[in-house]
Coordinates of C-alpha atoms in Angstrom, one line a residue:
M1 CA 4.7 6.8 -21.2
P2 CA 5.4 6.5 -17.6
Y3 CA 2.2 9.2 -15.8
I4 CA -0.2 12.3 -17.5
I5 CA 2.3 15.0 -16.7
E6 CA 1.9 17.6 -18.9
G7 CA -1.1 20.2 -17.8
T8 CA -1.7 20.4 -21.1
S9 CA -2.7 16.9 -21.9
V10 CA -4.3 16.4 -19.4
Q11 CA -7.9 18.0 -20.2
P12 CA -9.5 15.2 -22.4
F13 CA -8.2 12.5 -20.2
L14 CA -10.5 14.2 -17.8
Q15 CA -13.2 14.6 -20.1
E16 CA -13.2 10.3 -21.1
L17 CA -12.6 9.3 -17.7
F18 CA -16.0 11.4 -16.7
A19 CA -17.2 9.6 -19.6
F20 CA -17.7 6.9 -18.1
D21 CA -21.7 5.7 -16.8
A22 CA -20.5 2.7 -15.0
L23 CA -17.4 5.9 -12.8
L24 CA -20.8 8.5 -12.9
N25 CA -23.5 6.0 -11.2
G26 CA -20.4 4.2 -8.4
M27 CA -19.8 8.0 -7.6
R28 CA -23.7 8.7 -7.4
Q29 CA -23.6 5.4 -5.1
F30 CA -20.6 6.4 -2.5
L31 CA -19.8 9.8 -2.5
P32 CA -22.4 12.6 -0.8
P33 CA -24.1 14.6 -3.5
S34 CA -22.8 17.8 -2.8
L35 CA -19.5 16.3 -3.7
Y36 CA -20.5 14.3 -6.7
D37 CA -22.0 17.6 -7.6
Y38 CA -18.8 20.1 -7.2
L39 CA -16.9 16.9 -9.4
L40 CA -18.5 17.6 -12.8
T41 CA -18.2 21.1 -12.0
T42 CA -14.7 21.1 -10.9
K43 CA -13.2 18.8 -14.0
D44 CA -13.8 20.9 -16.6
Q45 CA -11.8 23.6 -14.6
I46 CA -9.0 21.2 -13.9
T47 CA -4.6 21.6 -16.4
T48 CA -2.8 20.0 -14.1
I49 CA -1.9 16.7 -11.9
E50 CA -1.9 18.7 -9.3
G51 CA -5.1 20.3 -9.3
F52 CA -6.4 16.8 -10.2
Q53 CA -5.1 15.5 -6.9
T54 CA -5.8 18.3 -4.7
R55 CA -9.4 19.4 -6.5
I56 CA -11.0 15.7 -7.2
I57 CA -8.6 13.4 -5.5
L58 CA -8.6 15.4 -1.8
P59 CA -12.0 15.4 -1.8
I60 CA -12.9 12.0 -1.9
L61 CA -10.2 10.4 0.2
N62 CA -11.4 13.4 3.0
A63 CA -15.1 11.7 2.1
I64 CA -13.5 8.0 2.7
E65 CA -11.8 9.2 6.0
A66 CA -15.0 11.5 7.4
D67 CA -16.9 7.9 6.8
S68 CA -14.6 5.0 7.1
I69 CA -11.3 6.5 9.3
T70 CA -11.6 6.5 13.3
A71 CA -8.6 8.8 13.3
L72 CA -5.6 9.3 10.4
T73 CA -2.6 10.2 11.8
T74 CA 1.2 10.6 10.3
T75 CA 5.1 10.8 12.1
G76 CA 8.2 10.4 10.9
L77 CA 7.9 13.9 8.4
D78 CA 9.1 16.6 10.3
Q79 CA 13.0 14.7 10.5
L80 CA 12.5 14.7 6.2
S81 CA 13.5 17.7 4.3
A82 CA 10.4 18.5 1.4
D83 CA 14.0 20.1 -0.8
A84 CA 14.6 16.2 -1.0
Q85 CA 13.3 13.1 -3.6
Y86 CA 13.0 10.2 -1.3
L87 CA 12.2 6.3 -1.4
F88 CA 9.9 5.7 0.4
I89 CA 9.1 1.5 0.3
S90 CA 6.6 0.8 2.8
N91 CA 4.3 -2.2 3.8
H92 CA 0.8 -2.3 1.4
R93 CA -2.2 -3.6 2.9
D94 CA -4.8 -1.7 0.7
I95 CA -4.7 -1.9 -3.1
I96 CA -5.7 1.8 -3.6
L97 CA -5.5 3.8 0.0
D98 CA -1.9 3.0 1.0
S99 CA -0.3 4.8 -1.8
A100 CA -3.2 7.7 -1.4
Y101 CA -3.2 8.6 2.2
L102 CA 0.9 8.0 2.0
N103 CA 0.8 11.3 -0.5
T104 CA -1.7 13.4 1.3
A105 CA 0.2 13.2 4.3
L106 CA 2.8 14.9 2.8
H107 CA 1.4 17.2 0.8
H108 CA -0.4 18.6 4.3
Q109 CA 3.8 18.5 5.2
G110 CA 4.1 20.7 1.9
F111 CA 6.3 17.7 -0.2
R112 CA 5.9 17.3 -3.3
T113 CA 3.4 13.9 -4.2
S114 CA 5.5 11.1 -5.1
Q115 CA 5.1 9.0 -8.4
I116 CA 3.3 5.1 -7.1
A117 CA 4.2 2.1 -8.1
I118 CA 1.1 0.6 -10.0
G119 CA 0.9 -3.4 -10.6
D120 CA -0.4 -4.1 -14.6
N121 CA -3.1 -6.0 -12.9
L122 CA -4.3 -3.6 -11.8
M123 CA -3.8 -1.2 -15.0
R124 CA -6.9 -4.1 -17.4
H125 CA -9.8 -1.8 -17.6
R126 CA -9.1 2.1 -18.9
I127 CA -10.9 4.0 -15.9
S128 CA -9.0 2.5 -13.5
E129 CA -5.6 3.4 -15.9
L130 CA -6.8 7.0 -16.3
I131 CA -6.9 7.1 -12.7
F132 CA -3.4 5.4 -11.8
R133 CA -2.5 8.1 -14.8
L134 CA -3.9 11.2 -13.5
N135 CA -2.1 10.2 -9.9
K136 CA 1.4 10.4 -11.0
S137 CA 1.3 6.6 -11.4
F138 CA 3.4 4.4 -13.2
V139 CA 3.6 0.6 -14.4
V140 CA 5.6 -3.2 -12.9
K141 CA 5.0 -5.3 -15.6
R142 CA 4.5 -8.6 -13.6
S143 CA 3.1 -10.4 -16.7
G144 CA 5.3 -11.8 -20.1
S145 CA 8.4 -14.5 -20.8
P146 CA 11.1 -14.0 -18.5
M147 CA 13.2 -12.4 -21.0
E148 CA 10.0 -9.3 -21.5
L149 CA 9.7 -9.0 -17.5
Y150 CA 14.0 -9.0 -17.6
R151 CA 14.3 -6.0 -20.3
S152 CA 10.9 -4.6 -18.5
S153 CA 12.5 -4.5 -14.8
V154 CA 15.5 -2.6 -15.5
T155 CA 14.1 -0.1 -17.4
L156 CA 11.5 0.8 -14.4
S157 CA 14.8 0.6 -12.1
D158 CA 17.1 3.6 -14.4
Y159 CA 13.3 5.4 -14.1
I160 CA 12.9 5.0 -10.6
H161 CA 17.3 6.3 -10.0
Q162 CA 16.9 9.1 -12.4
T163 CA 13.2 10.2 -11.2
I164 CA 14.6 10.2 -7.3
G165 CA 18.0 11.4 -8.4
S166 CA 17.2 14.1 -11.3
G167 CA 14.9 16.3 -8.3
R168 CA 12.2 15.6 -10.3
D169 CA 9.9 12.9 -8.0
S170 CA 10.0 11.0 -4.6
V171 CA 8.8 7.3 -5.4
W172 CA 6.5 5.3 -3.5
L173 CA 7.1 1.4 -3.5
A174 CA 6.1 -1.7 -1.5
Q175 CA 7.6 -4.3 0.0
R176 CA 6.5 -6.3 -2.3
E177 CA 4.9 -7.9 -5.5
G178 CA 1.1 -7.1 -4.1
R179 CA -0.1 -6.9 -0.6
A180 CA 0.9 -8.9 2.9
K181 CA -2.6 -10.7 2.7
D182 CA -1.6 -12.5 6.5
G183 CA -0.3 -9.2 7.7
N184 CA 3.6 -10.9 7.6
D185 CA 4.8 -8.2 6.7
R186 CA 8.7 -8.7 4.9
T187 CA 10.3 -7.1 1.8
Q188 CA 10.8 -9.4 -1.1
A189 CA 14.4 -9.5 -2.5
G190 CA 13.1 -9.4 -5.6
V191 CA 11.5 -6.1 -5.6
L192 CA 15.4 -5.4 -4.1
K193 CA 16.7 -6.8 -6.9
M194 CA 14.7 -4.7 -10.1
L195 CA 16.0 -1.5 -7.9
S196 CA 19.8 -2.5 -8.4
L197 CA 19.6 -3.4 -12.5
A198 CA 20.2 0.2 -13.5
A199 CA 23.4 0.0 -11.1
G200 CA 25.3 -2.9 -13.5
K201 CA 28.0 -3.9 -12.4
S202 CA 28.9 -0.9 -10.6
D203 CA 29.1 -0.9 -6.5
L204 CA 26.1 -1.8 -4.8
V205 CA 25.8 0.7 -1.9
P206 CA 26.5 4.3 -3.2
Y207 CA 24.1 2.9 -6.0
F208 CA 21.6 2.1 -3.4
K209 CA 22.2 5.5 -1.4
S210 CA 21.2 7.9 -4.6
F211 CA 18.2 5.8 -3.3
N212 CA 17.5 7.3 -0.2
I213 CA 15.1 5.6 0.7
V214 CA 12.8 5.7 3.8
P215 CA 10.8 2.8 5.2
V216 CA 7.5 4.5 5.6
S217 CA 4.8 1.9 8.4
I218 CA 1.1 1.9 7.4
S219 CA -1.0 0.3 10.3
Y220 CA -4.6 0.4 10.1
E221 CA -7.0 -1.1 13.2
F222 CA -9.1 -3.0 10.7
N223 CA -9.2 -4.7 8.0
P224 CA -12.0 -4.7 5.4
C225 CA -11.0 -7.3 3.6
G226 CA -10.0 -9.5 6.6
L227 CA -12.4 -12.2 5.6
L228 CA -11.5 -12.0 1.0
K229 CA -8.4 -12.2 2.1
T230 CA -8.7 -15.4 4.8
Q231 CA -11.4 -16.7 1.5
E232 CA -9.2 -15.9 -1.0
Y233 CA -6.1 -18.3 1.0
L234 CA -9.2 -20.5 2.0
A235 CA -9.9 -21.3 -1.7
K236 CA -6.1 -21.5 -2.8
L237 CA -5.7 -24.6 0.3
D238 CA -8.7 -26.1 -1.3
D239 CA -8.2 -25.3 -5.4
P240 CA -4.2 -24.9 -5.8
E241 CA -4.8 -23.4 -9.4
Y242 CA -7.0 -21.1 -8.1
K243 CA -6.6 -16.8 -9.3
K244 CA -7.9 -14.2 -8.7
A245 CA -9.8 -12.3 -11.0
F246 CA -10.7 -9.2 -12.0
D247 CA -13.5 -8.5 -10.7
E248 CA -12.3 -9.6 -7.4
D249 CA -10.4 -7.5 -7.1
L250 CA -12.2 -4.6 -7.4
K251 CA -14.0 -6.0 -5.3
H252 CA -11.2 -5.7 -2.5
I253 CA -11.0 -1.9 -3.6
L254 CA -14.3 -0.6 -2.8
L255 CA -14.3 -2.7 0.4
G256 CA -11.2 -1.2 0.6
L257 CA -12.4 2.3 0.5
K258 CA -16.5 1.8 1.7
G259 CA -15.2 -0.3 4.8
S260 CA -14.6 0.5 8.4
K261 CA -10.7 1.3 9.1
G262 CA -10.6 2.7 12.3
R263 CA -7.8 4.6 13.2
V264 CA -5.2 4.6 10.4
H265 CA -1.3 5.7 10.9
F266 CA 1.5 7.0 8.7
H267 CA 4.7 6.2 10.5
F268 CA 8.0 7.9 8.4
G269 CA 11.7 6.6 8.8
Q270 CA 15.1 7.5 9.1
P271 CA 16.9 7.5 5.5
L272 CA 19.0 4.1 5.3
D273 CA 21.7 6.1 3.2
A274 CA 24.1 5.4 7.2
Q275 CA 22.8 2.0 7.7
L276 CA 23.8 1.1 4.5
D277 CA 28.1 1.0 5.5
V278 CA 26.9 -2.3 6.6
L279 CA 26.1 -4.0 3.0
T280 CA 29.9 -3.7 1.7
D281 CA 30.8 -6.8 4.2
A282 CA 28.2 -9.1 3.0
P283 CA 30.4 -11.2 0.7
N284 CA 28.3 -10.8 -2.3
A285 CA 25.3 -9.0 -4.3
K286 CA 22.5 -11.3 -3.0
R287 CA 23.8 -11.4 1.0
Q288 CA 23.5 -6.9 -0.1
L289 CA 20.2 -7.4 -1.3
E290 CA 19.0 -9.5 2.2
I291 CA 20.2 -7.6 4.5
L292 CA 19.4 -4.5 2.7
A293 CA 15.5 -6.2 3.2
E294 CA 16.8 -6.6 7.0
C295 CA 17.3 -2.9 7.3
I296 CA 13.9 -1.9 5.6
D297 CA 12.3 -4.4 7.5
H298 CA 13.5 -3.8 11.2
Q299 CA 12.0 0.1 10.0
I300 CA 8.5 -1.5 8.8
H301 CA 7.8 -3.7 11.8
Q302 CA 9.0 -0.7 14.7
G303 CA 6.7 1.6 12.9
Y304 CA 4.3 0.1 13.6
R305 CA 0.6 2.1 15.6
L306 CA -0.7 -1.1 17.4
N307 CA -4.6 -1.2 18.8
P308 CA -5.6 -3.7 21.0
V309 CA -7.3 -5.2 18.8
N310 CA -3.5 -6.9 17.7
Y311 CA -2.8 -8.2 21.5
V312 CA -6.5 -9.6 21.2
A313 CA -6.0 -11.9 18.4
H314 CA -2.4 -13.0 19.5
D315 CA -4.2 -13.8 22.7
L316 CA -6.7 -15.5 21.2
L317 CA -4.7 -17.6 18.9
T318 CA -2.4 -18.9 21.2
D319 CA -5.2 -19.1 23.9
T320 CA -3.7 -16.6 26.4
Q321 CA -3.8 -13.6 28.4
Q322 CA 0.0 -12.7 27.6
W323 CA -0.9 -8.8 27.0
A324 CA -3.7 -9.0 28.5
G325 CA -2.3 -5.0 30.1
H326 CA -2.8 -3.4 26.5
Y327 CA -6.8 -4.2 26.4
T328 CA -9.5 -4.3 29.2
P329 CA -12.4 -6.7 29.5
A330 CA -14.2 -5.1 27.4
E331 CA -12.2 -3.8 24.2
F332 CA -11.1 -8.4 24.4
E333 CA -15.0 -8.9 24.2
S334 CA -15.4 -6.6 21.5
M335 CA -13.0 -7.5 19.4
R336 CA -13.7 -11.3 20.3
Q337 CA -16.9 -10.5 18.6
F338 CA -15.5 -8.8 15.7
F339 CA -13.5 -11.5 14.9
Q340 CA -16.4 -14.2 15.2
S341 CA -19.2 -12.1 13.2
Q342 CA -16.3 -13.1 10.3
L343 CA -15.4 -16.4 11.8
D344 CA -19.4 -17.0 10.9
A345 CA -19.3 -16.9 8.0
I346 CA -15.7 -19.1 7.1
P347 CA -17.3 -22.7 6.1
A348 CA -17.0 -25.4 8.8
H349 CA -14.3 -27.8 7.5
R350 CA -12.1 -25.0 7.1
L351 CA -12.6 -23.5 10.0
S352 CA -9.4 -24.4 12.1
E353 CA -7.4 -23.0 9.2
G354 CA -9.5 -19.9 8.0
R355 CA -8.8 -19.2 12.7
A356 CA -5.9 -19.2 12.3
Y357 CA -5.3 -17.3 9.4
L358 CA -7.3 -14.4 10.1
L359 CA -6.2 -14.5 13.9
G360 CA -2.8 -14.1 12.2
M361 CA -3.4 -11.5 10.1
Y362 CA -4.2 -9.0 13.1
A363 CA -1.3 -10.6 16.0
N364 CA 1.6 -10.7 13.0
P365 CA 2.3 -6.4 13.0
L366 CA 2.8 -7.3 16.7
L367 CA 4.9 -10.8 16.6
N368 CA 7.4 -8.7 13.9
Q369 CA 7.5 -5.7 16.5
Q370 CA 8.7 -7.5 19.6
S371 CA 10.7 -10.0 17.2
G372 CA 13.0 -6.8 16.5
L373 CA 13.7 -5.8 19.7

C-alpha cells in the first residue's frame, strides 16, 4: 500500500494515531491549548485524506508558521496548471516542512496536494509511519541487499510514472537521498536513474517528458538545525563509522519544526519538457541523466530567494566585503553574532572545520546561483 487513500480506511488509522500517549504529550507541549483541543475534537469527524490534511495538518502548519516563520512566500505557481500533474523535484532542507509547506502552497493556489516520497528510515516508528501515510506518503527503500533495492526502485519508478501519467496526483521528490546538509544542492544521478528504470529500453527523452518535471527551489533564511548538522559533520570527521540514530533524526525533526526559520520561500520553476530535447545529443543514457541533473540544478539555483545572511556568510568565510551592498553594517553585525553563538558550541580542536562548514551552509546557495549566471 503506497499510502492511505480510501475514505473508509482513514478513521481507524486516525484513532490509532491519537491513541499514542507520546503523540498527545508532544502536542500538548508544542501546540496552543485551543488548537490541541480543536484537533482532539475534529479527528473523530474526518473520513478522508483531504480532511486530515486540511483540518489536522494545515492548522498545525499555520501554528508553526506563526511561531517560527517571519514570512512564507511562493512564486511560480501562476505559470502552472492546477489541472495538470507534475513531478516536483526540489532541494531538501527540512525533513518534514519542505514537502508540508509545498503542499500548503499547492492547496492555497487550488492545486491538489502531491504525494510525497519518504525514506524508509523515517518509518521506523508507528507514529511517524501513520502521520506520513495519512499525508499521502510512499516509501523509498534505502536499506537491503542490492537486488532488493533494485527491485524496489523499479517498482517505485513505475509507481511514480503511473501516478503522474494517469492524472491521479502530482509527486514530490527530493533531488537527493537525504538533505544537502552543507547547503550545496546537487541532484543525485541515482535519483534520476531510479526514475528511469520503468522505461526499460524505451527512449528516455519522451519518457522523462511524461513526468512533467518541475524543479522547485526552497529557501530558508535560517536553518534551525544548522548547528546539529555541523556537529554531525564534525562527528564523522572524528569517527568515519559514525551513523545518526533514529533519536537524532527525531531531534532534527523537532528542532526543524520549532526553531526560528525567518523568511521561507518556495519558487516553482518551469516544466522541463522543452529543455529535454538536448538529451538526444548525449552519447549514452549516463550522460543523459547528467544533463537532466544539470537542467534541474540550474533552475533550483536560480530560484533561490537569498537573504543578507547568505551574503554575510560568504564574506565572513572569505574575509572580504564582496557582497557588502547586500547587507547593512547592522545586519552584518547581527549575522556575525548569530554565527558566533553557534560556533561557541563547537569543540576548540574542530573550530576551523566547523566554522567553514557552518558558513558554507549559508554561502553555498549564493555561490551556486552566481555560478549559473
